[in-house]
Amino acid sequence: MRLSRLFRNKKQVLSFEIFPPKPEVPLENLFDSIPGFKALSPDYISVTYGAGGSSRGRTVEIASRLKNTYGIEAMAHLTCVGHSVEQIDQVLESLKQENIKNVLALRGDPPIDQPDFDFSKGAFRYANELIAHIRKAKEGDFCIAAAAYLEGHVDSKRLDEDRRRLKDKVDAGVDLLVTQLFFDNRLYFDFLDRAAQIGINCPIVPGVMPIFNARIKTMTARSGCSIPAKLVLMIDKYQDNPEDLRKAGIEYAGKQIRELLDGGAPGVHLYTMNRLKSTTEILEVAGLR
Ligand code: FAD
């Protein structure tokens, strides 16, 4: 099913994000946990695309098995960085063959070990170009999602310009937006108002990243997301006690989700980091179990 239809028909949509394991790790390790994720009744699961296309085959394979073996609606992420038109079309064709109707279209980041990566080598410079291409592609009539950044994308110089770029993406053919992680729900609700002011009317789904360990500081620093002072204190308080930090992170994420849903968000996209136990606990705190 196209997710655009799901969002039209359901008041609040629950989705999970998982990522393909490294090439040397068997996929079965991930698939062992899928029945457990399915038991949590997500409306769909999205599968990330490794930086620079490193997990290309695995993303399609995982999305296909979610949908065709486990009966879970799936969305495949697709990044265009460093890809030719032919490579993008091959992925779209594979998705079509596997009956995957939903794509999260992204520019992507270059591989982490290539800071001087030349973006001009790819056929598409920004996500809006990829979105326009998918919209008119002969490979299939996809539902297209894109990324939104509540605090602005880390590369952007001005917030208002970043929001205009977001509008370009939506105008290119986006059906829904999924946000980058954030920890202060006021950012999300404020962003909804600003997006509406510039004519962005599609569902904007908040992406929630639980704090599983102190590595969140590096992750947020890289992606330009702020951590509220009370969370910094929490991370510092439990820095020598990883299990207590994980539990506090679960409590925070569960409450954050509850507040987002109570505030009228069209759903929640939970970055599970492939962690079934923690995901289950978060949904319990959020009152979704
Ligand atoms: P864009 O929308 O193209 O924006 C990138 C930057 O360029 C922004 O600063 C924007 O303001 C600017 N810009 C856009 N258009 C123009 C223009 N015409 N002229 C000048 N500047 C412009 N990465 C992965 O590798 N794999 C994944 O699976 C993945 N999944 C993600 C899922 C979500 C929900 C999110 C929020 C991010 C995900 N990412 C993923 C990370 C993403 O690839 C990076 O944040 C990347 O740096 C930007 O991708 P984008 O599609 O948002 O880029």
Short mmCIF file of C-alpha atoms and ligand atoms in Angstrom, two decimals:
data_model
loop_
_atom_site.label_atom_id
_atom_site.label_comp_id
_atom_site.label_asym_id
_atom_site.label_seq_id
_atom_site.Cartn_x
_atom_site.Cartn_y
_atom_site.Cartn_z
CA MET A 1 0.00 0.00 0.00
CA ARG A 2 1.14 3.52 -0.69
CA LEU A 3 1.79 5.34 2.57
CA SER A 4 -0.05 8.41 1.28
CA ARG A 5 -3.21 6.31 1.45
CA LEU A 6 -2.36 5.07 4.92
CA PHE A 7 -1.94 8.64 6.18
CA ARG A 8 -5.24 9.65 4.58
CA ASN A 9 -7.10 6.80 6.26
CA LYS A 10 -5.46 6.55 9.68
CA LYS A 11 -5.35 9.27 12.30
CA GLN A 12 -1.94 8.35 13.66
CA VAL A 13 0.56 6.10 11.93
CA LEU A 14 3.28 4.21 13.80
CA SER A 15 6.43 3.38 11.88
CA PHE A 16 9.84 1.96 12.69
CA GLU A 17 13.17 2.49 11.01
CA ILE A 18 15.73 -0.30 10.78
CA PHE A 19 19.11 -0.42 9.09
CA PRO A 20 20.86 -3.20 7.16
CA PRO A 21 23.63 -4.87 9.15
CA LYS A 22 27.22 -4.55 7.96
CA PRO A 23 28.01 -6.80 4.95
CA GLU A 24 29.93 -9.31 7.09
CA VAL A 25 26.96 -9.79 9.44
CA PRO A 26 24.33 -12.28 8.24
CA LEU A 27 20.93 -10.79 7.48
CA GLU A 28 19.33 -13.55 9.52
CA ASN A 29 20.47 -11.80 12.71
CA LEU A 30 18.14 -8.96 11.76
CA PHE A 31 15.36 -11.19 10.50
CA ASP A 32 15.30 -13.11 13.79
CA SER A 33 13.93 -9.92 15.38
CA ILE A 34 11.34 -9.09 12.69
CA PRO A 35 8.51 -11.23 14.13
CA GLY A 36 9.05 -9.36 17.42
CA PHE A 37 8.87 -5.99 15.65
CA LYS A 38 5.79 -7.15 13.78
CA ALA A 39 4.10 -8.04 17.08
CA LEU A 40 4.37 -4.33 18.00
CA SER A 41 1.99 -3.58 15.10
CA PRO A 42 3.88 -0.93 13.15
CA ASP A 43 1.96 0.40 10.16
CA TYR A 44 5.16 0.19 8.16
CA ILE A 45 8.91 -0.24 8.57
CA SER A 46 11.48 1.78 6.66
CA VAL A 47 14.92 0.47 5.74
CA THR A 48 17.89 2.82 5.49
CA TYR A 49 20.32 3.01 2.59
CA GLY A 50 23.99 2.86 3.55
CA ALA A 51 26.06 6.01 3.01
CA GLY A 52 27.09 6.32 -0.63
CA GLY A 53 24.93 3.33 -1.58
CA SER A 54 27.00 0.85 0.41
CA SER A 55 23.97 -1.25 1.40
CA ARG A 56 22.06 -0.92 -1.87
CA GLY A 57 21.27 -4.61 -2.41
CA ARG A 58 20.54 -5.26 1.23
CA THR A 59 18.09 -2.35 1.51
CA VAL A 60 16.00 -3.74 -1.33
CA GLU A 61 16.27 -7.30 -0.02
CA ILE A 62 15.23 -6.37 3.51
CA ALA A 63 12.34 -4.18 2.31
CA SER A 64 11.21 -7.00 0.05
CA ARG A 65 11.28 -9.62 2.78
CA LEU A 66 9.44 -7.32 5.19
CA LYS A 67 6.69 -6.92 2.65
CA ASN A 68 6.59 -10.23 0.82
CA THR A 69 7.56 -12.68 3.59
CA TYR A 70 6.38 -10.98 6.77
CA GLY A 71 3.45 -8.99 5.37
CA ILE A 72 4.71 -5.68 6.82
CA GLU A 73 4.36 -2.57 4.64
CA ALA A 74 7.82 -1.29 3.78
CA MET A 75 9.53 1.88 2.69
CA ALA A 76 13.01 1.77 1.14
CA HIS A 77 15.35 4.71 1.65
CA LEU A 78 17.27 5.75 -1.45
CA THR A 79 20.11 8.25 -1.63
CA CYS A 80 21.40 9.74 -4.86
CA VAL A 81 24.84 10.87 -3.76
CA GLY A 82 27.44 9.53 -6.20
CA HIS A 83 24.86 7.60 -8.24
CA SER A 84 24.28 7.73 -11.98
CA VAL A 85 20.76 7.89 -13.42
CA GLU A 86 21.17 4.26 -14.48
CA GLN A 87 22.04 3.16 -10.94
CA ILE A 88 19.04 4.97 -9.51
CA ASP A 89 16.79 3.45 -12.17
CA GLN A 90 18.14 -0.01 -11.39
CA VAL A 91 17.21 0.38 -7.74
CA LEU A 92 13.76 1.71 -8.67
CA GLU A 93 13.29 -1.22 -11.04
CA SER A 94 14.27 -3.71 -8.28
CA LEU A 95 11.83 -2.04 -5.90
CA LYS A 96 9.10 -2.28 -8.49
CA GLN A 97 9.88 -5.98 -9.07
CA GLU A 98 9.59 -6.57 -5.33
CA ASN A 99 6.30 -4.67 -5.16
CA ILE A 100 7.71 -1.93 -2.88
CA LYS A 101 5.60 1.19 -3.36
CA ASN A 102 7.26 3.61 -0.95
CA VAL A 103 10.60 5.39 -1.24
CA LEU A 104 12.26 7.86 1.12
CA ALA A 105 14.21 9.95 -1.37
CA LEU A 106 17.37 11.59 -0.05
CA ARG A 107 20.49 13.28 -1.22
CA GLY A 108 22.51 11.30 1.30
CA ASP A 109 25.88 11.88 2.85
CA PRO A 110 29.20 10.87 1.36
CA PRO A 111 31.03 7.96 3.00
CA ILE A 112 32.45 9.12 6.31
CA ASP A 113 36.06 8.46 5.23
CA GLN A 114 35.72 10.82 2.23
CA PRO A 115 35.43 14.38 3.61
CA ASP A 116 36.41 15.86 0.21
CA PHE A 117 33.78 13.89 -1.67
CA ASP A 118 32.86 15.50 -5.01
CA PHE A 119 29.05 15.80 -5.10
CA SER A 120 29.10 16.83 -8.75
CA LYS A 121 30.03 13.26 -9.77
CA GLY A 122 26.49 12.09 -9.14
CA ALA A 123 23.64 12.72 -11.57
CA PHE A 124 21.53 14.43 -8.89
CA ARG A 125 22.91 17.23 -6.75
CA TYR A 126 20.03 17.59 -4.28
CA ALA A 127 17.12 15.48 -3.12
CA ASN A 128 14.55 17.58 -5.00
CA GLU A 129 16.16 16.48 -8.29
CA LEU A 130 15.95 12.82 -7.27
CA ILE A 131 12.32 13.30 -6.20
CA ALA A 132 11.42 14.87 -9.56
CA HIS A 133 13.13 11.96 -11.33
CA ILE A 134 11.28 9.32 -9.29
CA ARG A 135 8.00 11.13 -9.82
CA LYS A 136 8.30 10.78 -13.58
CA ALA A 137 10.16 7.45 -13.64
CA LYS A 138 8.70 4.72 -15.75
CA GLU A 139 9.76 2.15 -13.12
CA GLY A 140 6.74 2.62 -10.92
CA ASP A 141 4.23 4.92 -9.39
CA PHE A 142 5.92 5.42 -6.03
CA CYS A 143 4.73 7.17 -2.91
CA ILE A 144 7.62 9.50 -2.11
CA ALA A 145 8.76 10.62 1.33
CA ALA A 146 11.57 13.09 2.07
CA ALA A 147 13.56 14.32 5.06
CA ALA A 148 12.78 17.50 7.02
CA TYR A 149 15.10 19.21 9.50
CA LEU A 150 13.43 21.04 12.37
CA GLU A 151 16.62 22.90 13.28
CA GLY A 152 17.80 23.25 9.70
CA HIS A 153 20.05 20.84 7.81
CA VAL A 154 23.58 20.90 9.18
CA ASP A 155 24.96 22.32 5.88
CA SER A 156 22.43 25.11 5.62
CA LYS A 157 23.45 28.68 6.32
CA ARG A 158 19.97 30.05 7.04
CA LEU A 159 16.84 28.43 8.44
CA ASP A 160 14.48 30.27 6.11
CA GLU A 161 16.50 29.16 3.08
CA ASP A 162 16.53 25.56 4.32
CA ARG A 163 12.75 25.69 4.61
CA ARG A 164 12.49 27.06 1.07
CA ARG A 165 14.60 24.11 -0.11
CA LEU A 166 12.21 21.85 1.74
CA LYS A 167 9.32 23.43 -0.13
CA ASP A 168 11.21 22.75 -3.40
CA LYS A 169 11.29 19.08 -2.45
CA VAL A 170 7.60 18.99 -1.63
CA ASP A 171 6.78 20.76 -4.90
CA ALA A 172 8.87 18.21 -6.78
CA GLY A 173 6.40 15.52 -5.71
CA VAL A 174 6.65 14.55 -2.04
CA ASP A 175 3.74 12.81 -0.33
CA LEU A 176 5.03 12.96 3.24
CA LEU A 177 7.95 14.24 5.26
CA VAL A 178 9.81 12.50 8.07
CA THR A 179 11.83 14.65 10.43
CA GLN A 180 15.33 14.30 11.68
CA LEU A 181 15.70 13.39 15.34
CA PHE A 182 14.96 16.04 17.93
CA PHE A 183 14.39 16.04 21.69
CA ASP A 184 12.26 19.11 22.31
CA ASN A 185 8.72 18.74 21.02
CA ARG A 186 8.27 22.50 20.85
CA LEU A 187 10.63 22.44 17.84
CA TYR A 188 8.28 20.08 16.06
CA PHE A 189 5.04 21.94 16.74
CA ASP A 190 6.66 25.25 15.88
CA PHE A 191 7.96 23.77 12.63
CA LEU A 192 4.46 22.61 11.66
CA ASP A 193 3.25 26.21 11.85
CA ARG A 194 6.15 27.51 9.79
CA ALA A 195 5.78 24.78 7.18
CA ALA A 196 2.06 25.54 6.83
CA GLN A 197 2.87 29.24 6.37
CA ILE A 198 4.94 28.43 3.27
CA GLY A 199 2.36 26.05 1.84
CA ILE A 200 3.69 22.67 2.95
CA ASN A 201 0.53 20.69 3.51
CA CYS A 202 1.63 17.04 3.45
CA PRO A 203 1.93 15.00 6.68
CA ILE A 204 5.09 15.84 8.62
CA VAL A 205 5.93 12.83 10.73
CA PRO A 206 8.17 13.35 13.76
CA GLY A 207 11.22 11.08 13.87
CA VAL A 208 12.07 10.02 17.42
CA MET A 209 15.52 8.77 18.30
CA PRO A 210 15.83 7.18 21.74
CA ILE A 211 18.99 7.79 23.70
CA PHE A 212 20.53 4.36 24.05
CA ASN A 213 24.00 5.46 25.15
CA ALA A 214 26.33 8.45 25.37
CA ARG A 215 27.20 8.15 21.64
CA ILE A 216 24.11 10.29 21.04
CA LYS A 217 26.33 13.31 21.69
CA THR A 218 28.49 12.50 18.65
CA MET A 219 25.47 11.73 16.53
CA THR A 220 23.74 15.01 17.35
CA ALA A 221 26.95 16.98 16.88
CA ARG A 222 27.34 15.51 13.38
CA SER A 223 23.77 16.13 12.38
CA GLY A 224 23.42 19.59 13.92
CA CYS A 225 20.67 18.69 16.41
CA SER A 226 20.51 20.25 19.83
CA ILE A 227 20.20 18.33 23.09
CA PRO A 228 18.19 20.14 25.79
CA ALA A 229 20.20 20.92 28.93
CA LYS A 230 18.14 18.53 31.06
CA LEU A 231 19.09 15.69 28.71
CA VAL A 232 22.77 16.61 28.82
CA LEU A 233 22.53 16.38 32.61
CA MET A 234 20.81 13.02 32.32
CA ILE A 235 23.50 11.65 30.01
CA ASP A 236 26.24 12.92 32.31
CA LYS A 237 24.50 11.54 35.40
CA TYR A 238 24.45 8.02 33.99
CA GLN A 239 27.72 8.10 32.07
CA ASP A 240 29.19 5.31 34.22
CA ASN A 241 26.03 3.27 34.21
CA PRO A 242 24.99 2.36 30.65
CA GLU A 243 21.93 0.33 31.66
CA ASP A 244 20.50 3.17 33.74
CA LEU A 245 21.15 5.57 30.86
CA ARG A 246 19.33 3.23 28.48
CA LYS A 247 16.35 3.05 30.86
CA ALA A 248 16.27 6.83 31.26
CA GLY A 249 16.47 7.18 27.46
CA ILE A 250 13.53 4.82 27.05
CA GLU A 251 11.48 6.76 29.55
CA TYR A 252 12.27 10.03 27.76
CA ALA A 253 11.47 8.68 24.28
CA GLY A 254 8.21 7.06 25.44
CA LYS A 255 7.03 10.30 27.02
CA GLN A 256 8.15 12.31 23.99
CA ILE A 257 6.08 10.06 21.72
CA ARG A 258 3.02 10.29 23.96
CA GLU A 259 3.23 14.09 23.96
CA LEU A 260 3.62 14.23 20.17
CA LEU A 261 0.59 12.01 19.62
CA ASP A 262 -1.50 13.88 22.19
CA GLY A 263 -0.51 17.11 20.45
CA GLY A 264 -1.94 15.85 17.16
CA ALA A 265 1.09 14.57 15.22
CA PRO A 266 0.03 12.41 12.25
CA GLY A 267 2.09 9.56 13.65
CA VAL A 268 5.56 8.77 14.91
CA HIS A 269 8.58 7.34 13.14
CA LEU A 270 10.76 5.56 15.68
CA TYR A 271 14.45 5.12 14.94
CA THR A 272 14.75 1.66 16.49
CA MET A 273 18.46 1.12 15.81
CA ASN A 274 17.34 -2.52 15.31
CA ARG A 275 16.77 -2.84 19.08
CA LEU A 276 13.65 -4.86 19.69
CA LYS A 277 13.68 -4.93 23.50
CA SER A 278 14.14 -1.18 23.86
CA THR A 279 11.53 -0.48 21.18
CA THR A 280 9.04 -2.63 23.06
CA GLU A 281 9.77 -0.81 26.31
CA ILE A 282 9.42 2.62 24.66
CA LEU A 283 6.00 1.74 23.26
CA GLU A 284 4.94 0.58 26.71
CA VAL A 285 5.90 3.94 28.22
CA ALA A 286 4.11 5.70 25.35
CA GLY A 287 0.95 3.71 26.05
CA LEU A 288 1.09 2.05 22.65
CA ARG A 289 1.21 -1.51 24.04
P1 FAD B 1 18.63 17.80 0.54
O1 FAD B 1 17.17 17.98 0.75
O2 FAD B 1 19.13 17.75 -0.86
O3 FAD B 1 19.37 18.96 1.35
C1 FAD B 1 20.75 18.91 1.60
C2 FAD B 1 21.27 20.32 1.84
O4 FAD B 1 21.29 21.04 0.60
C3 FAD B 1 20.42 21.16 2.78
O5 FAD B 1 21.28 22.00 3.50
C4 FAD B 1 19.55 22.00 1.85
O6 FAD B 1 19.15 23.22 2.43
C5 FAD B 1 20.51 22.22 0.69
N1 FAD B 1 19.85 22.37 -0.63
C6 FAD B 1 18.82 21.65 -1.10
N2 FAD B 1 18.54 22.03 -2.36
C7 FAD B 1 19.43 23.02 -2.69
C8 FAD B 1 19.67 23.81 -3.85
N3 FAD B 1 18.92 23.68 -4.95
N4 FAD B 1 20.70 24.71 -3.82
C9 FAD B 1 21.47 24.85 -2.71
N5 FAD B 1 21.27 24.13 -1.58
C10 FAD B 1 20.28 23.23 -1.58
N6 FAD B 1 21.25 9.13 4.89
C11 FAD B 1 21.65 7.99 4.30
O7 FAD B 1 22.78 7.90 3.80
N7 FAD B 1 20.84 6.88 4.24
C12 FAD B 1 19.59 6.88 4.76
O8 FAD B 1 18.89 5.89 4.70
C13 FAD B 1 19.12 8.08 5.41
N8 FAD B 1 17.88 8.15 5.93
C14 FAD B 1 17.45 9.34 6.51
C15 FAD B 1 16.14 9.40 7.00
C16 FAD B 1 15.68 10.57 7.56
C17 FAD B 1 14.26 10.64 8.09
C18 FAD B 1 16.53 11.71 7.66
C19 FAD B 1 16.05 12.99 8.30
C20 FAD B 1 17.82 11.66 7.15
C21 FAD B 1 18.30 10.48 6.57
N9 FAD B 1 19.58 10.38 6.04
C22 FAD B 1 20.00 9.22 5.46
C23 FAD B 1 20.51 11.51 6.13
C24 FAD B 1 20.50 12.40 4.87
O9 FAD B 1 20.92 11.67 3.77
C25 FAD B 1 21.43 13.58 5.14
O10 FAD B 1 20.89 14.42 6.12
C26 FAD B 1 21.85 14.38 3.91
O11 FAD B 1 22.93 15.23 4.29
C27 FAD B 1 20.77 15.26 3.32
O12 FAD B 1 19.84 14.57 2.61
P2 FAD B 1 18.49 15.33 2.13
O13 FAD B 1 17.76 14.42 1.26
O14 FAD B 1 17.79 15.92 3.26
O15 FAD B 1 19.19 16.50 1.25
#
